[in-house]
Short mmCIF file of C-alpha atoms in Angstrom, two decimals:
data_model
loop_
_atom_site.label_atom_id
_atom_site.label_comp_id
_atom_site.label_asym_id
_atom_site.label_seq_id
_atom_site.Cartn_x
_atom_site.Cartn_y
_atom_site.Cartn_z
CA MET A 1 -120.74 -69.30 -232.60
CA ALA A 2 -120.34 -72.88 -230.91
CA LYS A 3 -122.85 -73.98 -228.66
CA VAL A 4 -121.28 -74.02 -224.85
CA ASP A 5 -121.75 -77.61 -223.80
CA LYS A 6 -123.09 -77.31 -219.85
CA SER A 7 -122.50 -79.35 -216.91
CA VAL A 8 -124.99 -81.68 -215.13
CA TRP A 9 -124.90 -79.12 -212.51
CA VAL A 10 -125.31 -76.06 -214.22
CA ILE A 11 -128.37 -77.31 -215.61
CA PHE A 12 -129.69 -78.66 -212.71
CA PHE A 13 -129.17 -75.74 -210.47
CA GLU A 14 -130.50 -73.30 -213.27
CA GLY A 15 -133.42 -76.06 -213.44
CA ILE A 16 -134.45 -75.14 -209.57
CA LYS A 17 -133.71 -71.48 -210.48
CA ILE A 18 -135.98 -70.93 -213.17
CA TYR A 19 -138.73 -72.87 -211.15
CA ALA A 20 -138.49 -70.88 -208.23
CA LEU A 21 -138.56 -67.49 -209.85
CA ASN A 22 -142.04 -68.67 -211.41
CA ILE A 23 -143.27 -71.23 -208.49
CA HIS A 24 -146.52 -69.13 -208.37
CA LYS A 25 -147.12 -69.68 -212.11
CA PHE A 26 -146.02 -73.44 -211.84
CA LEU A 27 -148.01 -74.39 -208.69
CA LEU A 28 -150.93 -72.46 -210.20
CA TYR A 29 -150.85 -74.60 -213.03
CA MET A 30 -149.86 -77.74 -211.81
CA THR A 31 -153.04 -77.42 -208.91
CA PHE A 32 -155.83 -79.23 -210.85
CA PRO A 33 -153.74 -81.75 -212.10
CA VAL A 34 -152.32 -83.02 -209.05
CA LEU A 35 -155.34 -82.10 -206.68
CA GLY A 36 -158.17 -82.83 -209.27
CA GLN A 37 -156.66 -86.36 -209.36
CA ILE A 38 -156.68 -86.84 -205.09
CA LEU A 39 -160.28 -84.57 -205.38
CA GLY A 40 -161.73 -87.58 -207.60
CA MET A 41 -159.88 -90.73 -205.79
CA PHE A 42 -161.69 -88.95 -202.61
CA MET A 43 -165.17 -88.64 -204.46
CA ILE A 44 -164.74 -92.27 -205.57
CA PHE A 45 -163.62 -93.81 -202.57
CA GLY A 46 -165.55 -91.36 -199.96
CA LEU A 47 -168.94 -91.65 -201.60
CA THR A 48 -168.81 -95.48 -202.17
CA TYR A 49 -168.00 -95.40 -198.44
CA TRP A 50 -170.66 -93.02 -197.09
CA TYR A 51 -173.09 -95.48 -199.72
CA THR A 52 -172.21 -98.63 -197.97
CA GLN A 53 -172.03 -97.36 -194.79
CA ASN A 54 -175.99 -96.06 -194.93
CA LEU A 55 -177.14 -98.65 -197.57
CA GLN A 56 -179.13 -100.54 -194.42
CA ASP A 57 -180.65 -97.04 -193.31
CA LEU A 58 -181.44 -96.16 -196.89
CA THR A 59 -183.06 -99.34 -197.97
CA ASP A 60 -185.14 -98.61 -194.60
CA LYS A 61 -186.20 -95.65 -195.34
CA TYR A 62 -186.56 -95.90 -199.15
CA PRO A 63 -187.88 -99.55 -200.00
CA SER A 64 -187.76 -99.50 -203.87
CA LEU A 65 -183.55 -99.22 -203.52
CA ASN A 66 -183.61 -102.45 -202.23
CA ASN A 67 -182.93 -104.31 -205.15
CA MET A 68 -180.05 -105.27 -207.03
CA SER A 69 -180.32 -103.44 -210.16
CA THR A 70 -180.94 -99.93 -208.03
CA MET A 71 -178.18 -100.79 -205.96
CA LEU A 72 -175.72 -101.03 -209.00
CA VAL A 73 -177.26 -97.70 -210.24
CA CYS A 74 -176.79 -95.99 -207.14
CA ILE A 75 -172.92 -97.25 -206.77
CA ALA A 76 -172.71 -96.16 -210.64
CA LEU A 77 -173.80 -92.35 -209.44
CA THR A 78 -171.32 -92.21 -206.41
CA VAL A 79 -168.43 -93.56 -208.62
CA ILE A 80 -169.10 -91.24 -211.90
CA PRO A 81 -168.95 -87.79 -210.73
CA GLY A 82 -165.34 -88.45 -209.52
CA LEU A 83 -164.06 -90.43 -211.56
CA LEU A 84 -164.77 -88.00 -214.24
CA ILE A 85 -162.97 -85.39 -212.42
CA TRP A 86 -159.71 -87.96 -211.95
CA ALA A 87 -159.75 -88.47 -215.76
CA LYS A 88 -159.61 -84.70 -216.17
CA ALA A 89 -156.97 -84.23 -213.89
CA PHE A 90 -154.91 -87.04 -215.14
CA TRP A 91 -155.17 -85.96 -218.85
CA ASP A 92 -154.51 -82.23 -217.86
CA TYR A 93 -150.99 -83.96 -216.09
CA LEU A 94 -150.16 -86.02 -218.90
CA VAL A 95 -150.63 -82.91 -221.38
CA SER A 96 -148.38 -81.15 -218.68
CA TYR A 97 -145.21 -83.05 -219.73
CA GLY A 98 -145.36 -81.36 -223.07
CA ALA A 99 -146.74 -78.26 -222.22
CA LEU A 100 -144.02 -77.60 -219.64
CA ASN A 101 -141.30 -77.91 -222.07
CA SER A 102 -142.76 -75.66 -224.26
CA MET A 103 -143.14 -72.73 -221.24
CA THR A 104 -139.36 -73.58 -220.47
CA ASP A 105 -138.63 -72.78 -224.03
CA GLY A 106 -140.81 -69.60 -223.65
CA TYR A 107 -139.36 -68.31 -220.40
CA LEU A 108 -135.63 -68.97 -222.51
CA ASN A 109 -137.14 -66.65 -225.13
CA THR A 110 -139.26 -64.29 -223.27
CA GLY A 111 -137.90 -64.18 -219.34
CA ARG A 112 -141.57 -65.28 -218.41
CA VAL A 113 -144.10 -67.89 -217.50
CA TYR A 114 -147.14 -67.42 -219.48
CA ASP A 115 -150.24 -68.51 -221.45
CA PHE A 116 -150.92 -71.89 -220.23
CA LYS A 117 -153.63 -72.51 -223.33
CA ALA A 118 -151.19 -71.92 -225.94
CA HIS A 119 -148.66 -74.21 -224.41
CA ASN A 120 -151.31 -76.94 -223.89
CA SER A 121 -151.90 -76.47 -227.71
CA VAL A 122 -148.77 -77.52 -228.69
CA VAL A 123 -149.66 -81.24 -227.31
CA ILE A 124 -153.65 -81.04 -228.12
CA ASN A 125 -152.36 -80.22 -232.00
CA LYS A 126 -150.57 -83.39 -232.15
CA THR A 127 -153.15 -85.73 -229.91
CA PHE A 128 -152.81 -88.82 -231.93
CA SER A 129 -149.41 -89.19 -231.81
CA PHE A 130 -149.14 -87.93 -227.83
CA ILE A 131 -151.43 -90.81 -226.78
CA PHE A 132 -149.41 -93.60 -228.86
CA LEU A 133 -146.31 -92.53 -227.23
CA TRP A 134 -147.85 -92.76 -223.78
CA PHE A 135 -149.08 -95.88 -225.41
CA LEU A 136 -145.75 -96.97 -226.11
CA PHE A 137 -143.82 -95.52 -223.00
CA SER A 138 -146.52 -97.86 -220.90
CA ILE A 139 -145.67 -100.95 -222.87
CA PHE A 140 -142.08 -100.13 -222.39
CA THR A 141 -142.64 -99.66 -218.63
CA LEU A 142 -144.56 -102.73 -218.22
CA ILE A 143 -141.84 -104.91 -219.58
CA ALA A 144 -139.44 -102.81 -217.21
CA VAL A 145 -141.09 -104.03 -214.44
CA ILE A 146 -140.53 -107.83 -215.09
CA PRO A 147 -137.48 -108.66 -212.63
CA VAL A 148 -135.60 -110.67 -215.64
CA PHE A 149 -135.90 -106.76 -217.59
CA TRP A 150 -134.92 -104.52 -214.86
CA ILE A 151 -131.41 -103.90 -215.97
CA ILE A 152 -131.95 -103.64 -219.70
CA GLY A 153 -135.35 -101.87 -218.73
CA PHE A 154 -133.27 -99.48 -216.75
CA VAL A 155 -130.41 -98.49 -219.52
CA PHE A 156 -133.22 -97.78 -221.91
CA PHE A 157 -135.04 -95.84 -219.64
CA ILE A 158 -132.09 -93.62 -219.64
CA TYR A 159 -131.83 -93.34 -223.36
CA PHE A 160 -135.58 -92.55 -223.93
CA ILE A 161 -135.68 -90.04 -221.16
CA LEU A 162 -136.07 -87.24 -223.85
CA ILE A 163 -139.03 -88.74 -225.79
CA PHE A 164 -141.17 -85.86 -224.72
CA GLN A 165 -138.37 -82.83 -225.18
CA VAL A 166 -138.46 -84.32 -228.62
CA PHE A 167 -142.54 -84.65 -228.87
CA THR A 168 -142.61 -81.14 -227.97
CA PHE A 169 -139.74 -79.61 -230.26
CA GLU A 170 -139.31 -81.63 -233.37
CA ASN A 171 -141.71 -82.44 -236.12
CA GLY A 172 -141.59 -84.81 -238.81
CA LEU A 173 -141.30 -87.84 -236.44
CA SER A 174 -143.64 -90.95 -235.60
CA PRO A 175 -143.99 -91.67 -231.99
CA VAL A 176 -141.21 -94.50 -232.81
CA GLY A 177 -139.02 -91.87 -233.93
CA TYR A 178 -139.75 -89.86 -230.63
CA PHE A 179 -137.68 -92.91 -229.03
CA LYS A 180 -134.91 -93.00 -231.70
CA ARG A 181 -134.15 -89.69 -231.62
CA SER A 182 -134.23 -89.32 -227.65
CA LEU A 183 -131.56 -92.73 -227.87
CA MET A 184 -129.62 -90.74 -230.25
CA LEU A 185 -129.08 -87.62 -228.84
CA ILE A 186 -127.89 -89.65 -225.11
CA LYS A 187 -125.60 -91.75 -226.91
CA GLY A 188 -122.40 -90.91 -225.77
CA LYS A 189 -123.87 -88.97 -222.81
CA PHE A 190 -125.48 -91.84 -220.71
CA ALA A 191 -123.56 -91.23 -217.57
CA ARG A 192 -123.95 -87.14 -217.47
CA THR A 193 -127.88 -88.07 -218.13
CA PHE A 194 -127.94 -90.32 -215.45
CA LEU A 195 -126.44 -88.18 -213.32
CA LEU A 196 -128.94 -85.41 -214.09
CA MET A 197 -131.89 -88.22 -213.14
CA THR A 198 -129.83 -88.67 -210.22
CA LEU A 199 -129.88 -85.44 -208.71
CA LEU A 200 -133.83 -84.68 -209.80
CA VAL A 201 -134.98 -88.20 -208.08
CA ILE A 202 -133.22 -87.51 -204.94
CA PHE A 203 -134.20 -84.00 -204.82
CA THR A 204 -137.85 -84.12 -205.65
CA TYR A 205 -138.39 -87.46 -204.84
CA TYR A 206 -136.64 -87.77 -201.36
CA LEU A 207 -135.32 -84.20 -200.12
CA LEU A 208 -138.67 -82.45 -200.61
CA PRO A 209 -141.14 -85.16 -199.83
CA ALA A 210 -139.05 -85.89 -196.36
CA GLY A 211 -139.73 -82.13 -195.99
CA LEU A 212 -143.34 -81.60 -196.77
CA GLY A 213 -143.33 -84.53 -194.28
CA VAL A 214 -141.63 -83.02 -191.48
CA ILE A 215 -144.26 -79.74 -192.23
CA PHE A 216 -147.37 -82.24 -191.70
CA ASP A 217 -145.89 -83.75 -188.91
CA ALA A 218 -145.24 -80.39 -186.89
CA SER A 219 -149.06 -79.45 -187.98
CA ASN A 220 -150.40 -82.22 -186.90
CA LEU A 221 -152.13 -82.91 -189.89
CA THR A 222 -150.32 -86.31 -190.35
CA GLN A 223 -152.33 -87.53 -187.70
CA LYS A 224 -155.77 -86.03 -188.48
CA LEU A 225 -155.40 -87.23 -192.08
CA ALA A 226 -154.10 -90.78 -190.87
CA LYS A 227 -156.99 -90.98 -188.56
CA ILE A 228 -159.65 -90.36 -191.39
CA PHE A 229 -157.91 -93.26 -193.67
CA GLU A 230 -157.88 -95.45 -190.53
CA VAL A 231 -161.48 -95.09 -190.22
CA TRP A 232 -161.68 -96.16 -194.19
CA ALA A 233 -159.64 -99.02 -193.63
CA TYR A 234 -161.76 -100.48 -190.85
CA SER A 235 -164.35 -101.24 -193.92
CA LEU A 236 -161.74 -103.76 -195.66
CA PRO A 237 -161.44 -107.48 -195.39
CA LEU A 238 -158.25 -107.24 -193.81
CA GLU A 239 -158.41 -110.43 -191.79
CA PRO A 240 -156.59 -112.38 -194.60
CA LEU A 241 -153.45 -109.99 -193.70
CA GLU A 242 -153.49 -110.25 -190.30
CA PRO A 243 -150.72 -112.08 -190.30
CA PHE A 244 -148.28 -109.89 -191.79
CA LYS A 245 -149.35 -106.83 -189.54
CA VAL A 246 -151.75 -104.82 -191.69
CA THR A 247 -153.96 -103.08 -189.42
CA PRO A 248 -156.30 -99.96 -190.26
CA ALA A 249 -153.72 -97.75 -188.27
CA LEU A 250 -150.80 -98.98 -190.51
CA ILE A 251 -153.09 -98.04 -193.58
CA GLY A 252 -153.75 -94.92 -192.53
CA SER A 253 -150.02 -93.80 -191.79
CA GLU A 254 -148.93 -95.41 -195.18
CA LEU A 255 -151.93 -93.49 -197.30
CA VAL A 256 -150.60 -90.14 -195.69
CA LYS A 257 -146.90 -90.85 -196.44
CA GLU A 258 -148.13 -91.69 -200.40
CA LEU A 259 -150.40 -88.82 -200.44
CA ILE A 260 -147.37 -86.46 -199.60
CA PHE A 261 -145.40 -88.31 -202.01
CA PHE A 262 -147.53 -87.74 -204.67
CA ILE A 263 -148.57 -84.06 -203.93
CA VAL A 264 -144.60 -83.06 -203.58
CA VAL A 265 -143.85 -85.51 -206.88
CA GLY A 266 -146.97 -83.74 -208.83
CA PHE A 267 -145.99 -80.12 -208.30
CA THR A 268 -142.37 -80.32 -208.67
CA LEU A 269 -143.11 -81.99 -212.27
CA PRO A 270 -142.24 -78.50 -213.50
CA VAL A 271 -138.49 -78.76 -212.19
CA ARG A 272 -138.11 -82.10 -213.88
CA SER A 273 -139.47 -80.90 -217.35
CA ILE A 274 -137.04 -77.88 -217.15
CA CYS A 275 -134.35 -79.43 -216.37
CA TRP A 276 -134.81 -81.96 -219.07
CA THR A 277 -135.80 -79.33 -221.30
CA LEU A 278 -132.16 -77.43 -220.54
CA TRP A 279 -130.64 -81.10 -220.90
CA TYR A 280 -132.40 -81.33 -224.52
CA ASN A 281 -131.14 -78.21 -225.87
CA ASN A 282 -127.79 -78.92 -224.51
CA LEU A 283 -127.17 -81.97 -226.59
CA THR A 284 -128.93 -80.14 -230.06
CA SER A 285 -127.82 -77.97 -232.27
CA ASP A 286 -129.02 -76.26 -236.12
CA SER A 287 -126.74 -78.19 -237.39
CA ASP A 288 -128.45 -81.65 -236.84
CA VAL A 289 -129.41 -84.24 -239.07
CA LEU A 290 -131.13 -87.50 -239.35
CA PRO A 291 -130.66 -90.19 -242.16
CA VAL A 292 -133.84 -91.17 -244.69
CA LYS A 293 -133.70 -93.42 -246.65
CA SER A 294 -134.25 -92.75 -250.34
CA LYS A 295 -137.61 -94.26 -251.78
CA LYS A 296 -136.05 -94.96 -255.02
CA LYS A 297 -135.76 -98.41 -255.89
CA SER A 298 -132.20 -98.94 -256.90
CA LYS A 299 -129.44 -101.18 -256.60
CA LYS A 300 -127.19 -98.47 -255.41
CA THR A 301 -129.02 -96.23 -253.12
CA THR A 302 -127.27 -93.40 -251.24
CA ALA A 303 -128.56 -92.05 -247.98
CA LYS A 304 -130.27 -88.74 -247.78
CA THR A 305 -130.42 -86.59 -244.71
CA PHE A 306 -132.43 -83.60 -243.97
CA LYS A 307 -132.73 -80.94 -241.21
CA ILE A 308 -134.70 -81.66 -238.35
CA GLU A 309 -137.81 -79.28 -238.26
CA LYS A 310 -137.49 -78.06 -235.01
CA ARG A 311 -140.76 -76.17 -233.25
CA GLY A 312 -140.42 -72.49 -233.01
CA ILE A 313 -142.06 -70.85 -230.49
CA ASP A 314 -144.97 -69.08 -231.72
CA PRO A 315 -145.07 -65.45 -232.25
CA GLU A 316 -148.24 -64.97 -230.96
CA ILE A 317 -147.14 -66.44 -227.35
CA ILE A 318 -144.05 -64.07 -227.49
CA ARG A 319 -146.62 -60.68 -228.50
CA ARG A 320 -148.78 -62.21 -224.95
CA ALA A 321 -145.72 -62.18 -223.22
CA ARG A 322 -145.25 -58.25 -223.32
CA LEU A 323 -148.96 -58.06 -221.96
CA GLU A 324 -149.76 -57.99 -218.35
CA ASP A 325 -151.19 -61.20 -217.08
CA ASP A 326 -154.48 -59.48 -216.91
CA GLU A 327 -154.37 -58.57 -220.78
CA TYR A 328 -154.96 -62.21 -222.25
#
């Protein structure tokens, strides 16, 4: 039976539907990756701020602290706990780029979102390739932010937008192969892929953050958080920025906006992953083949082909889907 080519709008609304029906599971899964990063940053800057503000009192009370080496050790001790929490949360957030694709595939096969550890293992089992994939993507991003490369970088960003889906579902490819395979899938579907990305950006990067901002304003959370950040900003050397009207109050309000933005974008990562997984499924078929060069050296060589080995969902995951949440 031929695969039905779904429209971008169908993919978009189907992705939102899957997310909405399982929002409690997705929010639970993203809690530590998102809030852990925020907690880690608060600990790093908060404890450092507390130490510097109380340094004089501490050295008066404990004279042994009044030397440079001891101060450096104390600063390290105030930074390390928050840094460890942030690093673990950040790694979990990166892992979710692959695990959420597997969860979507699991939902499409079983109708449930479940067994987070099993889906994480899809990424963990290919840790080296995953790290190298992020390394290559980071290099590409650094090059793309250079003004002269903005246009070409944006074009290739669209072509490479399915690299994490390719990583999750296809075996036998190198990290560079993930980029090539994504480009091959998007080729001829650039405009539709761009439209889907635009819908997701508007929905998760603009509309939802604006909505949460209204809730923060209505509940007076914006002013309370802005005051906390403002107090911290007074410890910064802002004199050189005074001509640009950069004040502690401005920094406080902007940090609240960034906090709201980060929370919304983080917790809506499942929406984007679901939609891109659905789009990946829409662009692939069981008959997909890739060319492979023959290893034999001869003047006349013919290109061989092999069927892409698509990762099937683990039967154990399907078995667990039939159990209640508290049975595994």
